[in-house]
PDB file of C-alpha atoms and ligand atoms in Angstrom:
ATOM      1  CA  UNK I   1     -16.607-161.393 183.012  1.00 93.00           C
ATOM      2  CA  UNK I   2     -15.330-159.336 185.927  1.00 93.00           C
ATOM      3  CA  UNK I   3     -14.453-162.499 187.862  1.00 92.00           C
ATOM      4  CA  UNK I   4     -12.512-164.087 185.005  1.00 95.00           C
ATOM      5  CA  UNK I   5     -11.301-161.009 183.177  1.00 97.00           C
ATOM      6  CA  UNK I   6      -7.580-161.868 183.369  1.00 96.00           C
ATOM      7  CA  UNK I   7      -8.133-165.349 181.972  1.00 96.00           C
ATOM      8  CA  UNK I   8     -10.427-164.069 179.216  1.00 98.00           C
ATOM      9  CA  UNK I   9      -7.882-161.454 178.198  1.00 98.00           C
ATOM     10  CA  UNK I  10      -5.175-164.120 178.253  1.00 97.00           C
ATOM     11  CA  UNK I  11      -7.153-166.146 175.679  1.00 98.00           C
ATOM     12  CA  UNK I  12      -7.653-162.982 173.602  1.00 97.00           C
ATOM     13  CA  UNK I  13      -3.945-162.063 173.553  1.00 97.00           C
ATOM     14  CA  UNK I  14      -2.903-165.615 172.631  1.00 97.00           C
ATOM     15  CA  UNK I  15      -5.591-166.008 169.966  1.00 97.00           C
ATOM     16  CA  UNK I  16      -4.793-162.661 168.345  1.00 94.00           C
ATOM     17  CA  UNK I  17      -1.027-163.153 168.837  1.00 94.00           C
ATOM     18  CA  UNK I  18      -0.794-159.713 170.380  1.00 93.00           C
ATOM     19  CA  UNK I  19       2.270-158.783 172.441  1.00 93.00           C
ATOM     20  CA  UNK I  20       2.111-159.526 176.163  1.00 88.00           C
ATOM     21  CA  UNK I  21       0.854-156.523 178.038  1.00 90.00           C
ATOM     22  CA  UNK I  22      -1.952-155.816 175.562  1.00 93.00           C
ATOM     23  CA  UNK I  23      -4.338-157.318 178.119  1.00 92.00           C
ATOM     24  CA  UNK I  24      -3.611-154.466 180.530  1.00 93.00           C
ATOM     25  CA  UNK I  25      -4.689-151.913 177.945  1.00 92.00           C
ATOM     26  CA  UNK I  26      -7.933-153.769 177.226  1.00 96.00           C
ATOM     27  CA  UNK I  27      -9.076-154.623 180.756  1.00 97.00           C
ATOM     28  CA  UNK I  28     -10.969-151.385 181.475  1.00 97.00           C
ATOM     29  CA  UNK I  29     -12.600-151.455 178.028  1.00 97.00           C
ATOM     30  CA  UNK I  30     -13.859-155.051 178.391  1.00 98.00           C
ATOM     31  CA  UNK I  31     -15.300-154.220 181.819  1.00 97.00           C
ATOM     32  CA  UNK I  32     -16.975-151.117 180.451  1.00 97.00           C
ATOM     33  CA  UNK I  33     -18.426-153.217 177.615  1.00 98.00           C
ATOM     34  CA  UNK I  34     -19.778-155.750 180.122  1.00 98.00           C
ATOM     35  CA  UNK I  35     -21.928-153.021 181.687  1.00 97.00           C
ATOM     36  CA  UNK I  36     -23.533-151.964 178.402  1.00 98.00           C
ATOM     37  CA  UNK I  37     -27.264-152.613 177.971  1.00 97.00           C
ATOM     38  CA  UNK I  38     -27.938-155.980 176.370  1.00 98.00           C
ATOM     39  CA  UNK I  39     -24.437-157.343 177.055  1.00 98.00           C
ATOM     40  CA  UNK I  40     -24.039-161.114 176.880  1.00 98.00           C
ATOM     41  CA  UNK I  41     -20.906-163.203 177.217  1.00 98.00           C
ATOM     42  CA  UNK I  42     -20.231-166.915 176.785  1.00 97.00           C
ATOM     43  CA  UNK I  43     -17.192-169.061 177.513  1.00 96.00           C
ATOM     44  CA  UNK I  44     -15.836-172.484 176.622  1.00 95.00           C
ATOM     45  CA  UNK I  45     -14.411-174.306 179.629  1.00 93.00           C
ATOM     46  CA  UNK I  46     -12.276-177.416 179.866  1.00 92.00           C
ATOM     47  CA  UNK I  47     -13.741-179.552 182.637  1.00 85.00           C
ATOM     48  CA  UNK I  48     -12.445-182.742 184.163  1.00 78.00           C
ATOM     49  CA  UNK I  49     -15.569-184.657 183.076  1.00 76.00           C
ATOM     50  CA  UNK I  50     -17.220-184.825 179.662  1.00 74.00           C
ATOM     51  CA  UNK I  51     -20.890-183.803 179.540  1.00 73.00           C
ATOM     52  CA  UNK I  52     -21.674-183.871 175.837  1.00 71.00           C
ATOM     53  CA  UNK I  53     -23.544-181.023 174.196  1.00 69.00           C
ATOM     54  CA  UNK I  54     -26.049-180.613 177.068  1.00 73.00           C
ATOM     55  CA  UNK I  55     -25.514-178.081 179.826  1.00 73.00           C
ATOM     56  CA  UNK I  56     -23.331-179.528 182.609  1.00 74.00           C
ATOM     57  CA  UNK I  57     -25.179-180.720 185.726  1.00 74.00           C
ATOM     58  CA  UNK I  58     -25.660-178.267 188.579  1.00 73.00           C
ATOM     59  CA  UNK I  59     -22.965-179.960 190.677  1.00 70.00           C
ATOM     60  CA  UNK I  60     -20.245-179.382 188.050  1.00 75.00           C
ATOM     61  CA  UNK I  61     -17.764-176.874 189.419  1.00 77.00           C
ATOM     62  CA  UNK I  62     -17.460-174.484 186.500  1.00 81.00           C
ATOM     63  CA  UNK I  63     -15.133-172.195 188.439  1.00 81.00           C
ATOM     64  CA  UNK I  64     -12.439-174.866 188.238  1.00 83.00           C
ATOM     65  CA  UNK I  65     -12.743-175.247 184.485  1.00 90.00           C
ATOM     66  CA  UNK I  66      -9.940-173.752 182.452  1.00 94.00           C
ATOM     67  CA  UNK I  67     -11.110-171.065 180.033  1.00 96.00           C
ATOM     68  CA  UNK I  68     -10.498-172.101 176.404  1.00 97.00           C
ATOM     69  CA  UNK I  69     -12.616-169.551 174.579  1.00 98.00           C
ATOM     70  CA  UNK I  70     -14.622-166.428 175.136  1.00 98.00           C
ATOM     71  CA  UNK I  71     -17.120-164.389 173.150  1.00 98.00           C
ATOM     72  CA  UNK I  72     -19.277-161.408 173.966  1.00 98.00           C
ATOM     73  CA  UNK I  73     -21.382-158.687 172.444  1.00 98.00           C
ATOM     74  CA  UNK I  74     -24.190-156.256 173.189  1.00 98.00           C
ATOM     75  CA  UNK I  75     -27.058-154.397 171.641  1.00 98.00           C
ATOM     76  CA  UNK I  76     -25.773-151.661 169.313  1.00 98.00           C
ATOM     77  CA  UNK I  77     -26.594-148.077 170.309  1.00 98.00           C
ATOM     78  CA  UNK I  78     -26.073-144.592 168.824  1.00 97.00           C
ATOM     79  CA  UNK I  79     -23.583-143.572 171.526  1.00 97.00           C
ATOM     80  CA  UNK I  80     -21.222-146.456 170.617  1.00 98.00           C
ATOM     81  CA  UNK I  81     -18.080-145.420 168.735  1.00 97.00           C
ATOM     82  CA  UNK I  82     -18.342-148.580 166.603  1.00 98.00           C
ATOM     83  CA  UNK I  83     -21.861-147.715 165.436  1.00 98.00           C
ATOM     84  CA  UNK I  84     -20.805-144.156 164.579  1.00 98.00           C
ATOM     85  CA  UNK I  85     -17.866-145.488 162.553  1.00 98.00           C
ATOM     86  CA  UNK I  86     -19.958-148.036 160.685  1.00 98.00           C
ATOM     87  CA  UNK I  87     -22.661-145.444 159.936  1.00 98.00           C
ATOM     88  CA  UNK I  88     -20.001-143.120 158.496  1.00 97.00           C
ATOM     89  CA  UNK I  89     -18.727-146.010 156.339  1.00 97.00           C
ATOM     90  CA  UNK I  90     -22.208-146.870 155.052  1.00 97.00           C
ATOM     91  CA  UNK I  91     -22.884-143.234 154.154  1.00 97.00           C
ATOM     92  CA  UNK I  92     -19.500-142.962 152.424  1.00 95.00           C
ATOM     93  CA  UNK I  93     -20.450-146.042 150.414  1.00 93.00           C
ATOM     94  CA  UNK I  94     -23.678-144.293 149.371  1.00 95.00           C
ATOM     95  CA  UNK I  95     -26.120-146.778 150.890  1.00 94.00           C
ATOM     96  CA  UNK I  96     -29.666-145.321 150.968  1.00 95.00           C
ATOM     97  CA  UNK I  97     -30.760-144.128 154.425  1.00 96.00           C
ATOM     98  CA  UNK I  98     -33.675-146.584 154.511  1.00 96.00           C
ATOM     99  CA  UNK I  99     -31.276-149.504 154.080  1.00 95.00           C
ATOM    100  CA  UNK I 100     -28.925-148.068 156.669  1.00 97.00           C
ATOM    101  CA  UNK I 101     -31.807-147.774 159.126  1.00 97.00           C
ATOM    102  CA  UNK I 102     -32.916-151.361 158.447  1.00 96.00           C
ATOM    103  CA  UNK I 103     -29.411-152.609 159.248  1.00 96.00           C
ATOM    104  CA  UNK I 104     -28.445-150.358 162.119  1.00 97.00           C
ATOM    105  CA  UNK I 105     -31.487-149.642 164.281  1.00 97.00           C
ATOM    106  CA  UNK I 106     -31.825-153.063 165.875  1.00 98.00           C
ATOM    107  CA  UNK I 107     -28.690-155.186 165.918  1.00 98.00           C
ATOM    108  CA  UNK I 108     -26.472-157.229 168.202  1.00 98.00           C
ATOM    109  CA  UNK I 109     -22.784-156.363 167.902  1.00 98.00           C
ATOM    110  CA  UNK I 110     -20.603-159.466 168.130  1.00 98.00           C
ATOM    111  CA  UNK I 111     -17.659-157.633 169.669  1.00 98.00           C
ATOM    112  CA  UNK I 112     -15.109-160.292 170.643  1.00 98.00           C
ATOM    113  CA  UNK I 113     -14.626-163.970 169.750  1.00 98.00           C
ATOM    114  CA  UNK I 114     -11.475-165.869 170.673  1.00 98.00           C
ATOM    115  CA  UNK I 115     -10.398-169.462 171.174  1.00 98.00           C
ATOM    116  CA  UNK I 116      -6.911-170.221 172.492  1.00 97.00           C
ATOM    117  CA  UNK I 117      -4.680-171.564 169.708  1.00 97.00           C
ATOM    118  CA  UNK I 118      -4.371-175.085 171.169  1.00 97.00           C
ATOM    119  CA  UNK I 119      -8.161-175.472 171.282  1.00 97.00           C
ATOM    120  CA  UNK I 120      -8.943-174.121 167.800  1.00 97.00           C
ATOM    121  CA  UNK I 121     -10.242-176.325 165.002  1.00 96.00           C
ATOM    122  CA  UNK I 122     -12.654-178.344 167.181  1.00 95.00           C
ATOM    123  CA  UNK I 123     -15.805-176.363 166.587  1.00 97.00           C
ATOM    124  CA  UNK I 124     -15.610-174.275 169.776  1.00 97.00           C
ATOM    125  CA  UNK I 125     -15.717-170.946 167.922  1.00 98.00           C
ATOM    126  CA  UNK I 126     -18.902-171.951 166.135  1.00 98.00           C
ATOM    127  CA  UNK I 127     -20.463-173.201 169.373  1.00 97.00           C
ATOM    128  CA  UNK I 128     -19.618-169.881 171.076  1.00 98.00           C
ATOM    129  CA  UNK I 129     -21.233-167.808 168.321  1.00 98.00           C
ATOM    130  CA  UNK I 130     -24.344-169.996 168.257  1.00 98.00           C
ATOM    131  CA  UNK I 131     -24.738-169.831 172.040  1.00 97.00           C
ATOM    132  CA  UNK I 132     -24.091-166.092 172.054  1.00 98.00           C
ATOM    133  CA  UNK I 133     -26.810-165.165 169.574  1.00 98.00           C
ATOM    134  CA  UNK I 134     -29.288-167.800 170.755  1.00 98.00           C
ATOM    135  CA  UNK I 135     -32.431-166.114 172.082  1.00 97.00           C
ATOM    136  CA  UNK I 136     -31.396-162.602 171.018  1.00 98.00           C
ATOM    137  CA  UNK I 137     -34.294-160.376 170.043  1.00 98.00           C
ATOM    138  CA  UNK I 138     -32.342-158.067 167.679  1.00 98.00           C
ATOM    139  CA  UNK I 139     -33.077-158.239 163.945  1.00 98.00           C
ATOM    140  CA  UNK I 140     -29.413-158.524 162.880  1.00 98.00           C
ATOM    141  CA  UNK I 141     -25.975-159.503 164.125  1.00 98.00           C
ATOM    142  CA  UNK I 142     -23.019-157.393 162.951  1.00 98.00           C
ATOM    143  CA  UNK I 143     -19.269-157.689 163.468  1.00 98.00           C
ATOM    144  CA  UNK I 144     -15.970-156.376 162.166  1.00 98.00           C
ATOM    145  CA  UNK I 145     -12.949-158.493 161.335  1.00 97.00           C
ATOM    146  CA  UNK I 146      -9.570-157.662 159.759  1.00 96.00           C
ATOM    147  CA  UNK I 147      -9.376-158.161 156.005  1.00 98.00           C
ATOM    148  CA  UNK I 148      -7.292-161.251 155.158  1.00 97.00           C
ATOM    149  CA  UNK I 149      -6.068-162.222 151.689  1.00 97.00           C
ATOM    150  CA  UNK I 150      -8.537-164.644 150.154  1.00 98.00           C
ATOM    151  CA  UNK I 151     -10.606-164.636 153.394  1.00 98.00           C
ATOM    152  CA  UNK I 152      -8.214-167.422 154.319  1.00 97.00           C
ATOM    153  CA  UNK I 153      -8.398-167.808 158.075  1.00 96.00           C
ATOM    154  CA  UNK I 154     -10.629-169.618 160.578  1.00 97.00           C
ATOM    155  CA  UNK I 155     -12.562-166.509 161.539  1.00 98.00           C
ATOM    156  CA  UNK I 156     -13.531-165.787 157.932  1.00 98.00           C
ATOM    157  CA  UNK I 157     -14.392-169.432 157.213  1.00 98.00           C
ATOM    158  CA  UNK I 158     -16.555-169.535 160.338  1.00 98.00           C
ATOM    159  CA  UNK I 159     -18.441-166.339 159.517  1.00 98.00           C
ATOM    160  CA  UNK I 160     -19.096-167.422 155.937  1.00 98.00           C
ATOM    161  CA  UNK I 161     -20.211-170.889 157.066  1.00 98.00           C
ATOM    162  CA  UNK I 162     -22.681-169.212 159.428  1.00 98.00           C
ATOM    163  CA  UNK I 163     -24.091-167.117 156.594  1.00 98.00           C
ATOM    164  CA  UNK I 164     -22.544-163.711 157.309  1.00 98.00           C
ATOM    165  CA  UNK I 165     -22.541-161.449 154.244  1.00 98.00           C
ATOM    166  CA  UNK I 166     -20.622-158.275 153.352  1.00 98.00           C
ATOM    167  CA  UNK I 167     -21.841-154.988 154.795  1.00 97.00           C
ATOM    168  CA  UNK I 168     -18.700-152.911 154.094  1.00 97.00           C
ATOM    169  CA  UNK I 169     -15.333-154.141 152.808  1.00 97.00           C
ATOM    170  CA  UNK I 170     -11.902-152.580 153.269  1.00 97.00           C
ATOM    171  CA  UNK I 171     -13.092-150.132 155.897  1.00 97.00           C
ATOM    172  CA  UNK I 172     -10.589-148.137 157.931  1.00 97.00           C
ATOM    173  CA  UNK I 173     -11.716-147.321 161.459  1.00 97.00           C
ATOM    174  CA  UNK I 174     -10.418-144.010 162.801  1.00 96.00           C
ATOM    175  CA  UNK I 175      -7.002-144.509 164.391  1.00 95.00           C
ATOM    176  CA  UNK I 176      -6.320-147.989 162.929  1.00 94.00           C
ATOM    177  CA  UNK I 177      -4.409-148.325 159.646  1.00 95.00           C
ATOM    178  CA  UNK I 178      -5.647-151.903 158.992  1.00 95.00           C
ATOM    179  CA  UNK I 179      -8.568-152.496 156.611  1.00 98.00           C
ATOM    180  CA  UNK I 180     -11.570-154.233 158.163  1.00 98.00           C
ATOM    181  CA  UNK I 181     -14.652-155.934 156.821  1.00 98.00           C
ATOM    182  CA  UNK I 182     -18.021-155.319 158.434  1.00 98.00           C
ATOM    183  CA  UNK I 183     -20.105-158.481 158.104  1.00 98.00           C
ATOM    184  CA  UNK I 184     -23.654-159.205 159.135  1.00 98.00           C
ATOM    185  CA  UNK I 185     -26.686-161.410 158.873  1.00 98.00           C
ATOM    186  CA  UNK I 186     -30.257-161.501 160.084  1.00 98.00           C
ATOM    187  CA  UNK I 187     -31.287-163.255 163.286  1.00 98.00           C
ATOM    188  CA  UNK I 188     -32.183-165.904 164.310  1.00 98.00           C
ATOM    189  CA  UNK I 189     -29.135-167.809 163.149  1.00 96.00           C
TER     190      UNK I 189
HETATM  191  C1  LIG F 201     -11.937-167.432 164.890  1.00 58.62           C
HETATM  192  C2  LIG F 201     -11.929-168.487 165.992  1.00 58.62           C
HETATM  193  C3  LIG F 201     -12.652-167.949 167.206  1.00 58.62           C
HETATM  194  C4  LIG F 201     -12.673-169.718 165.474  1.00 58.62           C
HETATM  195  O1  LIG F 201     -12.697-170.714 166.480  1.00 58.62           O
HETATM  196  P1  LIG F 201     -12.391-172.249 166.149  1.00 58.62           P
HETATM  197  O2  LIG F 201     -12.882-173.026 167.305  1.00 58.62           O
HETATM  198  O3  LIG F 201     -10.976-172.357 165.749  1.00 58.62           O
HETATM  199  O4  LIG F 201     -13.249-172.457 164.822  1.00 58.62           O
HETATM  200  P2  LIG F 201     -14.551-173.266 164.465  1.00 58.62           P
HETATM  201  O5  LIG F 201     -15.508-173.409 165.578  1.00 58.62           O
HETATM  202  O6  LIG F 201     -15.056-172.623 163.240  1.00 58.62           O
HETATM  203  O7  LIG F 201     -13.953-174.658 164.152  1.00 58.62           O
HETATM  204  C5  LIG F 201     -13.610-174.953 162.840  1.00 58.62           C
HETATM  205  C6  LIG F 201     -12.879-176.261 162.748  1.00 58.62           C
HETATM  206  O8  LIG F 201     -13.397-177.183 163.704  1.00 58.62           O
HETATM  207  C7  LIG F 201     -13.858-178.331 163.016  1.00 58.62           C
HETATM  208  N1  LIG F 201     -15.099-178.713 163.700  1.00 58.62           N
HETATM  209  C8  LIG F 201     -16.306-178.152 163.552  1.00 58.62           C
HETATM  210  N2  LIG F 201     -17.195-178.766 164.355  1.00 58.62           N
HETATM  211  C9  LIG F 201     -16.512-179.722 165.025  1.00 58.62           C
HETATM  212  C10 LIG F 201     -16.862-180.688 165.994  1.00 58.62           C
HETATM  213  N3  LIG F 201     -18.119-180.785 166.450  1.00 58.62           N
HETATM  214  N4  LIG F 201     -15.895-181.494 166.478  1.00 58.62           N
HETATM  215  C11 LIG F 201     -14.628-181.380 166.021  1.00 58.62           C
HETATM  216  N5  LIG F 201     -14.233-180.483 165.093  1.00 58.62           N
HETATM  217  C12 LIG F 201     -15.175-179.682 164.603  1.00 58.62           C
HETATM  218  C13 LIG F 201     -14.114-177.904 161.608  1.00 58.62           C
HETATM  219  O9  LIG F 201     -13.946-178.989 160.745  1.00 58.62           O
HETATM  220  C14 LIG F 201     -13.047-176.866 161.407  1.00 58.62           C
HETATM  221  O10 LIG F 201     -11.795-177.428 161.113  1.00 58.62           O
HETATM  222  P3  LIG F 201     -10.804-176.706 160.070  1.00 58.62           P
HETATM  223  O11 LIG F 201     -10.773-175.233 160.383  1.00 58.62           O
HETATM  224  O12 LIG F 201      -9.510-177.381 160.316  1.00 58.62           O
HETATM  225  O13 LIG F 201     -11.397-176.948 158.747  1.00 58.62           O
HETATM  226  C15 LIG F 201     -10.494-168.893 166.398  1.00 58.62           C
HETATM  227  O14 LIG F 201      -9.865-169.502 165.304  1.00 58.62           O
HETATM  228  C16 LIG F 201      -9.663-167.732 166.899  1.00 58.62           C
HETATM  229  O15 LIG F 201      -9.698-167.413 168.086  1.00 58.62           O
HETATM  230  N6  LIG F 201      -8.877-167.107 165.990  1.00 58.62           N
HETATM  231  C17 LIG F 201      -8.002-166.025 166.358  1.00 58.62           C
HETATM  232  C18 LIG F 201      -8.751-164.836 166.863  1.00 58.62           C
HETATM  233  C19 LIG F 201      -9.701-164.289 165.842  1.00 58.62           C
HETATM  234  O16 LIG F 201      -9.388-164.210 164.667  1.00 58.62           O
HETATM  235  N7  LIG F 201     -10.876-163.896 166.318  1.00 58.62           N
HETATM  236  C20 LIG F 201     -11.867-163.287 165.494  1.00 58.62           C
HETATM  237  C21 LIG F 201     -11.477-161.884 165.252  1.00 58.62           C
HETATM  238  S1  LIG F 201     -12.771-160.994 164.510  1.00 58.62           S
END
């Protein structure tokens, strides 16, 4: 991630249609995330040869591949702002503590998932999520995504297709006026 941070943030800004310059604000945060315990990142690369679904051979020069998509996450922990926010939301919603504990004590947070606009709609997002959670030992995978009318975008369709269910809907994280959904499912996928 450190070696390809600029490229990864470029994909993120294009995918999210954020204004140029947003990448500079996020760089330190993404690096800090990459040092968290249990961090894992995956990328989709465009290579000059096709390899099929298997891993590319050892002689393939992955450094020359253009980055088309990126995803990462880490094991959730009590000192993470995101966990504290989600816990507050679950308590506000009146979920019993035993259920909160079952959800929140052992989970993988899927933090970022982005495919550049020109490469979307080919199954790369799904492949990134599957590769990311493959082999994880956590009981659950959780994520947050902006609420969209009718759940009508690729992110929502992907999460539903992969079996993610509602954990909290219409949640407002501190400092962000947009409503978010917290979605989750058990692992393995
Ligand atoms: C969300 C996002 C990562 C999903 O990635 P994606 O690669 O576009 O999505 P998927 O992997 O789900 O691909 C779905 C499409 O690929 C098609 N597809 C699936 N498998 C395929 C395959 N093996 N070969 C070709 N096409 C395939 C599906 O038919 C589907 O097409 P449709 O959406 O036109 O019906 C991407 O759209 C994105 O970056 N969006 C903006 C950023 C964002 O919202 N991120 C998430 C924030 S929480």
